[in-house]
mmCIF file of C-alpha atoms in Angstrom:
data_model
loop_
_atom_site.group_PDB
_atom_site.id
_atom_site.type_symbol
_atom_site.label_atom_id
_atom_site.label_comp_id
_atom_site.label_asym_id
_atom_site.label_seq_id
_atom_site.Cartn_x
_atom_site.Cartn_y
_atom_site.Cartn_z
ATOM 1 C CA MET A 1126 -11.091 179.821 -8.585
ATOM 2 C CA LEU A 1127 -8.205 179.683 -11.056
ATOM 3 C CA VAL A 1128 -6.390 182.863 -12.032
ATOM 4 C CA ASN A 1129 -6.212 183.977 -15.641
ATOM 5 C CA ARG A 1130 -2.445 184.190 -16.123
ATOM 6 C CA ARG A 1131 -2.904 186.749 -18.906
ATOM 7 C CA ALA A 1132 -5.161 189.244 -17.126
ATOM 8 C CA HIS A 1133 -4.867 191.323 -13.996
ATOM 9 C CA PRO A 1134 -7.022 189.785 -11.239
ATOM 10 C CA ALA A 1135 -10.127 191.508 -9.976
ATOM 11 C CA GLY A 1136 -9.463 193.080 -6.609
ATOM 12 C CA ALA A 1137 -5.792 193.773 -7.294
ATOM 13 C CA THR A 1138 -4.715 197.399 -7.454
ATOM 14 C CA PHE A 1139 -1.647 198.790 -9.170
ATOM 15 C CA GLY A 1140 0.169 201.799 -7.803
ATOM 16 C CA THR A 1141 3.693 202.918 -7.044
ATOM 17 C CA TRP A 1142 6.258 202.793 -4.302
ATOM 18 C CA THR A 1143 9.072 205.340 -4.212
ATOM 19 C CA ALA A 1144 12.511 204.330 -2.975
ATOM 20 C CA PRO A 1145 14.455 206.655 -0.656
ATOM 21 C CA ASP A 1146 16.489 207.964 -3.614
ATOM 22 C CA GLY A 1147 13.314 208.830 -5.555
ATOM 23 C CA TRP A 1148 13.176 205.851 -7.951
ATOM 24 C CA VAL A 1149 9.521 205.025 -8.637
ATOM 25 C CA HIS A 1150 8.625 201.332 -8.588
ATOM 26 C CA ARG A 1151 5.417 199.779 -9.880
ATOM 27 C CA ARG A 1152 3.616 197.908 -7.105
ATOM 28 C CA MET A 1153 0.616 195.578 -6.955
ATOM 29 C CA ASP A 1154 -1.487 195.022 -3.840
ATOM 30 C CA TRP A 1155 -4.099 192.262 -3.787
ATOM 31 C CA PRO A 1156 -5.875 192.312 -0.416
ATOM 32 C CA GLN A 1157 -8.542 189.938 0.772
ATOM 33 C CA ALA A 1158 -12.129 190.917 0.002
ATOM 34 C CA GLU A 1159 -13.881 193.257 2.368
ATOM 35 C CA GLY A 1160 -15.087 191.395 5.433
ATOM 36 C CA VAL A 1161 -12.542 188.567 5.052
ATOM 37 C CA LYS A 1162 -9.921 188.382 7.781
ATOM 38 C CA PRO A 1163 -6.487 188.073 6.154
ATOM 39 C CA ARG A 1164 -4.141 185.210 6.958
ATOM 40 C CA GLY A 1165 -1.361 187.800 6.977
ATOM 41 C CA SER A 1166 0.737 189.796 4.505
ATOM 42 C CA LEU A 1167 2.937 188.189 1.828
ATOM 43 C CA LEU A 1168 5.509 190.113 -0.230
ATOM 44 C CA PHE A 1169 6.898 188.601 -3.431
ATOM 45 C CA ALA A 1170 10.176 189.580 -5.102
ATOM 46 C CA GLY A 1171 10.891 188.260 -8.591
ATOM 47 C CA GLY A 1172 14.127 187.571 -10.402
ATOM 48 C CA ARG A 1173 16.217 189.475 -12.915
ATOM 49 C CA GLY A 1174 14.079 190.269 -15.958
ATOM 50 C CA ASP A 1175 10.843 189.383 -14.164
ATOM 51 C CA PHE A 1176 7.737 191.528 -13.871
ATOM 52 C CA ILE A 1177 4.587 191.300 -11.771
ATOM 53 C CA GLU A 1178 2.484 189.561 -14.413
ATOM 54 C CA LYS A 1179 4.762 186.509 -14.679
ATOM 55 C CA TYR A 1180 3.604 185.301 -11.266
ATOM 56 C CA LEU A 1181 -0.127 186.096 -11.276
ATOM 57 C CA GLU A 1182 -0.901 182.388 -10.914
ATOM 58 C CA ALA A 1183 1.272 182.077 -7.805
ATOM 59 C CA PHE A 1184 -0.272 185.220 -6.353
ATOM 60 C CA GLY A 1185 -3.700 183.702 -6.891
ATOM 61 C CA GLN A 1186 -2.676 180.590 -4.955
ATOM 62 C CA TRP A 1187 -1.494 182.636 -1.977
ATOM 63 C CA HIS A 1188 -4.521 184.903 -2.158
ATOM 64 C CA ARG A 1189 -6.833 181.856 -2.007
ATOM 65 C CA GLU A 1190 -4.905 180.723 1.066
ATOM 66 C CA GLY A 1191 -5.883 183.973 2.755
ATOM 67 C CA TRP A 1192 -2.844 186.200 2.281
ATOM 68 C CA ASN A 1193 -2.848 189.848 1.339
ATOM 69 C CA VAL A 1194 -0.362 189.735 -1.546
ATOM 70 C CA THR A 1195 2.056 192.493 -2.538
ATOM 71 C CA ALA A 1196 4.455 192.389 -5.496
ATOM 72 C CA PHE A 1197 6.592 194.922 -7.320
ATOM 73 C CA ASP A 1198 8.887 195.430 -10.292
ATOM 74 C CA TRP A 1199 12.569 195.916 -9.425
ATOM 75 C CA ARG A 1200 14.130 199.179 -10.582
ATOM 76 C CA GLY A 1201 15.132 198.825 -14.215
ATOM 77 C CA GLN A 1202 12.579 196.069 -14.866
ATOM 78 C CA GLY A 1203 8.903 195.728 -15.777
ATOM 79 C CA ALA A 1204 7.252 199.123 -15.416
ATOM 80 C CA SER A 1205 9.901 200.417 -12.968
ATOM 81 C CA ARG A 1206 12.397 201.199 -15.685
ATOM 82 C CA GLY A 1207 13.052 204.842 -14.885
ATOM 83 C CA LYS A 1208 15.010 207.095 -17.237
ATOM 84 C CA GLU A 1209 18.602 205.864 -16.913
ATOM 85 C CA GLU A 1210 20.125 204.651 -20.171
ATOM 86 C CA ASN A 1211 21.952 201.789 -18.426
ATOM 87 C CA LYS A 1212 19.246 200.240 -16.289
ATOM 88 C CA GLU A 1213 21.699 197.875 -14.551
ATOM 89 C CA SER A 1214 24.217 200.515 -13.486
ATOM 90 C CA HIS A 1215 22.864 200.547 -9.937
ATOM 91 C CA GLY A 1216 24.119 197.048 -9.064
ATOM 92 C CA LEU A 1217 22.753 194.703 -6.425
ATOM 93 C CA ASP A 1218 23.688 196.805 -3.396
ATOM 94 C CA ARG A 1219 21.036 199.327 -4.382
ATOM 95 C CA LEU A 1220 18.461 196.564 -4.707
ATOM 96 C CA VAL A 1221 19.212 195.453 -1.144
ATOM 97 C CA GLU A 1222 18.587 199.025 -0.020
ATOM 98 C CA ASP A 1223 15.350 199.108 -2.022
ATOM 99 C CA LEU A 1224 14.037 195.872 -0.554
ATOM 100 C CA GLY A 1225 14.981 196.836 2.976
ATOM 101 C CA ALA A 1226 13.135 200.126 2.673
ATOM 102 C CA LEU A 1227 10.098 198.518 1.032
ATOM 103 C CA VAL A 1228 9.828 195.780 3.677
ATOM 104 C CA SER A 1229 10.120 198.358 6.449
ATOM 105 C CA GLU A 1230 7.311 200.488 5.006
ATOM 106 C CA TRP A 1231 5.112 197.561 3.911
ATOM 107 C CA SER A 1232 5.312 195.821 7.293
ATOM 108 C CA GLU A 1233 4.042 198.948 9.029
ATOM 109 C CA SER A 1234 0.738 198.922 7.164
ATOM 110 C CA GLY A 1235 -0.383 195.339 6.494
ATOM 111 C CA PRO A 1236 -1.701 192.763 8.968
ATOM 112 C CA GLU A 1237 0.690 190.364 10.677
ATOM 113 C CA PRO A 1238 2.352 187.967 10.176
ATOM 114 C CA HIS A 1239 4.606 189.399 7.467
ATOM 115 C CA VAL A 1240 6.334 186.874 5.201
ATOM 116 C CA ALA A 1241 8.366 187.154 2.023
ATOM 117 C CA VAL A 1242 8.820 184.835 -0.957
ATOM 118 C CA ALA A 1243 11.531 185.561 -3.517
ATOM 119 C CA HIS A 1244 12.732 183.954 -6.749
ATOM 120 C CA SER A 1245 16.239 183.769 -8.242
ATOM 121 C CA MET A 1246 17.878 187.236 -8.081
ATOM 122 C CA GLY A 1247 15.087 188.252 -5.725
ATOM 123 C CA GLY A 1248 16.141 185.383 -3.463
ATOM 124 C CA HIS A 1249 19.707 186.694 -3.522
ATOM 125 C CA VAL A 1250 18.585 190.186 -2.572
ATOM 126 C CA LEU A 1251 16.202 188.907 0.110
ATOM 127 C CA LEU A 1252 18.938 186.734 1.623
ATOM 128 C CA ARG A 1253 21.322 189.671 1.802
ATOM 129 C CA THR A 1254 18.545 191.760 3.318
ATOM 130 C CA LEU A 1255 17.969 189.105 5.989
ATOM 131 C CA ALA A 1256 21.687 188.933 6.767
ATOM 132 C CA GLU A 1257 22.505 192.640 6.674
ATOM 133 C CA LEU A 1258 19.356 194.605 7.518
ATOM 134 C CA ARG A 1259 17.469 192.181 9.805
ATOM 135 C CA PRO A 1260 13.942 193.042 8.558
ATOM 136 C CA ARG A 1261 10.854 192.315 10.637
ATOM 137 C CA LEU A 1262 9.672 189.126 8.934
ATOM 138 C CA ALA A 1263 8.096 186.026 10.413
ATOM 139 C CA ALA A 1264 9.411 183.736 7.662
ATOM 140 C CA ALA A 1265 11.144 183.825 4.267
ATOM 141 C CA VAL A 1266 11.042 181.474 1.275
ATOM 142 C CA LEU A 1267 13.779 181.452 -1.368
ATOM 143 C CA VAL A 1268 12.789 179.771 -4.646
ATOM 144 C CA ALA A 1269 15.724 178.808 -6.909
ATOM 145 C CA PRO A 1270 17.715 181.577 -5.219
ATOM 146 C CA MET A 1271 20.743 183.040 -6.937
ATOM 147 C CA ILE A 1272 23.128 182.389 -4.067
ATOM 148 C CA ALA A 1273 25.725 182.112 -6.814
ATOM 149 C CA ILE A 1274 25.561 182.102 -10.606
ATOM 150 C CA ASN A 1275 25.941 178.760 -12.337
ATOM 151 C CA SER A 1276 28.949 179.607 -14.496
ATOM 152 C CA GLY A 1277 29.475 176.077 -15.848
ATOM 153 C CA PRO A 1278 31.332 174.832 -17.729
ATOM 154 C CA MET A 1279 33.605 177.756 -16.814
ATOM 155 C CA PRO A 1280 34.941 177.732 -13.226
ATOM 156 C CA ALA A 1281 33.331 180.373 -11.023
ATOM 157 C CA TRP A 1282 36.633 182.163 -10.342
ATOM 158 C CA SER A 1283 37.321 182.415 -14.075
ATOM 159 C CA ALA A 1284 33.839 183.702 -14.889
ATOM 160 C CA SER A 1285 34.090 186.269 -12.100
ATOM 161 C CA TRP A 1286 37.488 187.438 -13.347
ATOM 162 C CA LEU A 1287 36.160 187.754 -16.910
ATOM 163 C CA ALA A 1288 33.171 189.859 -15.789
ATOM 164 C CA THR A 1289 35.453 192.145 -13.782
ATOM 165 C CA ALA A 1290 37.904 192.483 -16.656
ATOM 166 C CA MET A 1291 35.222 193.239 -19.256
ATOM 167 C CA SER A 1292 33.749 195.873 -16.956
ATOM 168 C CA ALA A 1293 37.163 197.426 -16.339
ATOM 169 C CA PHE A 1294 37.785 197.599 -20.095
ATOM 170 C CA GLY A 1295 34.655 199.722 -20.539
ATOM 171 C CA TRP A 1296 32.146 197.015 -21.448
ATOM 172 C CA ALA A 1297 30.147 197.174 -18.202
ATOM 173 C CA GLY A 1298 26.992 198.286 -19.998
ATOM 174 C CA GLN A 1299 27.295 195.788 -22.857
ATOM 175 C CA PRO A 1300 25.319 192.505 -22.960
ATOM 176 C CA ALA A 1301 27.372 189.562 -21.746
ATOM 177 C CA TRP A 1302 26.063 187.364 -24.571
ATOM 178 C CA HIS A 1303 24.014 187.588 -27.735
ATOM 179 C CA GLN A 1304 20.287 186.978 -27.617
ATOM 180 C CA PRO A 1305 18.027 186.954 -30.684
ATOM 181 C CA ARG A 1306 15.781 189.994 -31.013
ATOM 182 C CA SER A 1307 12.686 187.856 -31.506
ATOM 183 C CA PRO A 1308 11.520 185.868 -28.432
ATOM 184 C CA MET A 1309 12.622 182.247 -28.368
ATOM 185 C CA PRO A 1310 9.424 180.165 -28.698
ATOM 186 C CA ALA A 1311 8.183 177.195 -26.734
ATOM 187 C CA GLY A 1312 10.384 174.204 -27.443
ATOM 188 C CA SER A 1313 13.544 176.316 -27.436
ATOM 189 C CA LEU A 1314 16.590 175.808 -25.226
ATOM 190 C CA ARG A 1315 15.490 178.830 -23.205
ATOM 191 C CA GLN A 1316 12.184 177.166 -22.377
ATOM 192 C CA SER A 1317 13.896 173.957 -21.282
ATOM 193 C CA ILE A 1318 16.118 175.942 -18.929
ATOM 194 C CA LEU A 1319 13.233 177.881 -17.383
ATOM 195 C CA THR A 1320 10.271 175.488 -17.233
ATOM 196 C CA GLY A 1321 8.955 172.171 -18.486
ATOM 197 C CA CYS A 1322 5.535 173.789 -19.075
ATOM 198 C CA PRO A 1323 5.245 175.289 -22.595
ATOM 199 C CA GLU A 1324 1.971 177.053 -21.789
ATOM 200 C CA ARG A 1325 3.391 178.930 -18.815
ATOM 201 C CA TYR A 1326 6.523 179.751 -20.781
ATOM 202 C CA GLU A 1327 4.342 181.289 -23.487
ATOM 203 C CA ASP A 1328 2.629 183.479 -20.883
ATOM 204 C CA GLU A 1329 5.842 185.493 -20.621
ATOM 205 C CA LEU A 1330 5.968 185.902 -24.406
ATOM 206 C CA TYR A 1331 2.358 187.108 -24.325
ATOM 207 C CA TRP A 1332 3.210 189.858 -21.840
ATOM 208 C CA TRP A 1333 6.336 190.770 -23.810
ATOM 209 C CA GLU A 1334 4.148 191.304 -26.872
ATOM 210 C CA LYS A 1335 1.800 193.552 -24.894
ATOM 211 C CA GLN A 1336 4.662 195.366 -23.131
ATOM 212 C CA PRO A 1337 7.872 195.087 -25.213
ATOM 213 C CA GLY A 1338 9.838 196.974 -22.567
ATOM 214 C CA PHE A 1339 9.358 194.079 -20.157
ATOM 215 C CA ASN A 1340 11.948 192.095 -22.157
ATOM 216 C CA VAL A 1341 15.206 193.440 -20.713
ATOM 217 C CA GLY A 1342 17.460 191.044 -22.619
ATOM 218 C CA PRO A 1343 20.613 189.343 -21.327
ATOM 219 C CA PRO A 1344 22.549 190.705 -18.356
ATOM 220 C CA SER A 1345 25.384 193.150 -18.861
ATOM 221 C CA TRP A 1346 29.005 192.496 -17.942
ATOM 222 C CA GLY A 1347 28.600 195.049 -15.177
ATOM 223 C CA TRP A 1348 25.607 193.214 -13.746
ATOM 224 C CA LEU A 1349 27.512 189.924 -13.752
ATOM 225 C CA ASP A 1350 30.476 191.582 -12.054
ATOM 226 C CA ALA A 1351 28.158 193.021 -9.390
ATOM 227 C CA ALA A 1352 26.465 189.641 -8.920
ATOM 228 C CA TYR A 1353 29.752 187.814 -8.347
ATOM 229 C CA ARG A 1354 30.888 190.483 -5.891
ATOM 230 C CA SER A 1355 27.561 190.337 -4.083
ATOM 231 C CA SER A 1356 27.681 186.544 -3.767
ATOM 232 C CA ALA A 1357 30.983 186.883 -1.923
ATOM 233 C CA ARG A 1358 29.024 188.466 0.936
ATOM 234 C CA PHE A 1359 27.388 185.128 1.747
ATOM 235 C CA THR A 1360 30.068 184.144 4.235
ATOM 236 C CA PRO A 1361 29.472 181.544 6.963
ATOM 237 C CA ALA A 1362 29.320 184.376 9.506
ATOM 238 C CA ALA A 1363 26.734 186.334 7.489
ATOM 239 C CA LEU A 1364 24.477 183.355 6.832
ATOM 240 C CA GLY A 1365 24.956 182.012 10.337
ATOM 241 C CA GLY A 1366 23.607 185.230 11.793
ATOM 242 C CA ILE A 1367 20.196 185.015 10.098
ATOM 243 C CA SER A 1368 17.423 184.600 12.656
ATOM 244 C CA VAL A 1369 14.359 184.505 10.369
ATOM 245 C CA PRO A 1370 13.118 180.964 9.515
ATOM 246 C CA VAL A 1371 14.099 180.222 5.904
ATOM 247 C CA LEU A 1372 12.874 177.631 3.392
ATOM 248 C CA LEU A 1373 14.972 177.079 0.266
ATOM 249 C CA LEU A 1374 13.560 175.356 -2.823
ATOM 250 C CA GLY A 1375 15.948 174.522 -5.641
ATOM 251 C CA THR A 1376 16.455 172.215 -8.574
ATOM 252 C CA ALA A 1377 19.405 169.892 -9.047
ATOM 253 C CA LYS A 1378 19.538 170.627 -12.779
ATOM 254 C CA ASP A 1379 19.412 174.431 -12.575
ATOM 255 C CA ARG A 1380 21.414 175.929 -15.447
ATOM 256 C CA LEU A 1381 21.215 179.522 -14.202
ATOM 257 C CA VAL A 1382 22.027 179.388 -10.493
ATOM 258 C CA SER A 1383 24.305 177.069 -8.552
ATOM 259 C CA PRO A 1384 22.569 174.110 -6.851
ATOM 260 C CA ALA A 1385 25.716 173.543 -4.766
ATOM 261 C CA ALA A 1386 25.565 177.114 -3.457
ATOM 262 C CA ILE A 1387 21.917 176.636 -2.466
ATOM 263 C CA ARG A 1388 22.801 173.481 -0.529
ATOM 264 C CA ARG A 1389 25.722 175.260 1.146
ATOM 265 C CA ALA A 1390 23.552 178.208 2.188
ATOM 266 C CA ALA A 1391 20.929 175.864 3.631
ATOM 267 C CA SER A 1392 23.613 174.163 5.719
ATOM 268 C CA LEU A 1393 24.797 177.505 7.131
ATOM 269 C CA ILE A 1394 21.497 179.282 7.871
ATOM 270 C CA PRO A 1395 20.343 178.251 11.360
ATOM 271 C CA GLY A 1396 17.330 175.947 11.160
ATOM 272 C CA ALA A 1397 16.901 176.372 7.395
ATOM 273 C CA GLU A 1398 14.780 173.847 5.516
ATOM 274 C CA LEU A 1399 15.748 172.668 2.031
ATOM 275 C CA HIS A 1400 14.100 170.748 -0.781
ATOM 276 C CA MET A 1401 15.819 170.119 -4.112
ATOM 277 C CA TYR A 1402 13.735 168.951 -7.086
ATOM 278 C CA PRO A 1403 15.597 166.395 -9.202
ATOM 279 C CA ASP A 1404 14.080 167.417 -12.535
ATOM 280 C CA ALA A 1405 12.660 170.922 -12.668
ATOM 281 C CA GLY A 1406 13.442 174.094 -14.559
ATOM 282 C CA HIS A 1407 14.679 177.265 -12.921
ATOM 283 C CA GLU A 1408 11.199 178.775 -12.587
ATOM 284 C CA ILE A 1409 9.785 176.285 -10.086
ATOM 285 C CA LEU A 1410 6.584 178.271 -9.483
ATOM 286 C CA ARG A 1411 5.914 178.288 -13.247
ATOM 287 C CA GLU A 1412 6.664 174.591 -13.771
ATOM 288 C CA ARG A 1413 4.295 171.798 -14.743
ATOM 289 C CA ASP A 1414 1.585 171.208 -12.155
ATOM 290 C CA GLU A 1415 3.096 168.268 -10.278
ATOM 291 C CA ILE A 1416 6.160 170.370 -9.413
ATOM 292 C CA ARG A 1417 4.458 173.746 -9.056
ATOM 293 C CA LEU A 1418 1.711 172.473 -6.753
ATOM 294 C CA ASP A 1419 4.187 170.504 -4.654
ATOM 295 C CA ALA A 1420 6.232 173.673 -4.202
ATOM 296 C CA HIS A 1421 3.146 175.622 -3.149
ATOM 297 C CA ALA A 1422 2.235 172.893 -0.662
ATOM 298 C CA ARG A 1423 5.718 173.005 0.859
ATOM 299 C CA ILE A 1424 5.580 176.788 1.092
ATOM 300 C CA ALA A 1425 2.125 176.689 2.697
ATOM 301 C CA ALA A 1426 3.243 174.133 5.284
ATOM 302 C CA PHE A 1427 6.385 176.121 6.073
ATOM 303 C CA LEU A 1428 4.471 179.375 6.510
ATOM 304 C CA GLU A 1429 1.879 177.622 8.672
ATOM 305 C CA LYS A 1430 4.680 176.297 10.867
ATOM 306 C CA HIS A 1431 6.662 179.505 11.218
ATOM 307 C CA SER A 1432 4.380 182.478 10.744
ATOM 308 C CA GLY A 1433 2.612 182.184 14.076
ATOM 309 C CA ARG A 1434 -0.893 181.441 12.786
#
């Protein structure tokens, strides 16, 4: 049964999860139907600017494969926006703390094995969580992970310096670039960067129209500064100490994250598996079917191999 990408699926429940510091996150749990033995528990973490609804189709795929699926909105995004004026003031360190706490609590309640899939910024945070907090996971999948920002054509050191300087000069909360107020339609440069599927691209615009607050706009200088600083933590020693089996999926033409950094991380994580798509947008799980379904098949095979079932 195909999932309606523009409607919440039957059987999924929406609630909240509260971080240790009191920040309330929106959470979705989609368990198997009563009487159906689950394959295990799968947690999904989206990227910067994402929200639960963007990945309903992917959740449906994993649910059909037998997983109990859990997803959430990061603090400052989706319906986890809180009351702070500058939603990105917390930086990425706080997100690592959030994910570590969520995984710890979530893994205590759902059936084993526990696996995590994360996209873009979520992949960055999950990778740091694996390296620094050693969560109890059977396997992890990083989809177009933001190991490092693709700063091209500017050198990474120059882009990092600029973000630090702009933040130091008091612009930390200001957008790093201009973005039109009205959503950029299918056929725009933004669509070509994200996905080759106009229909799936338009799904995001549909949810933005229903929930205007889901459109968080471009990143701030402070967020970019935090992201560059956080990427520096991915040292050979840190990545070499990861013990959880990891699959990395990337695209050679990614305009948002560094393909070279993904390849480097895969070479440093013990036993990591890597597949790079030659011609895909950043949002691999929202790409045209030949890419999206191939990615799902690779994820399914990896989880079958490493999750103990």
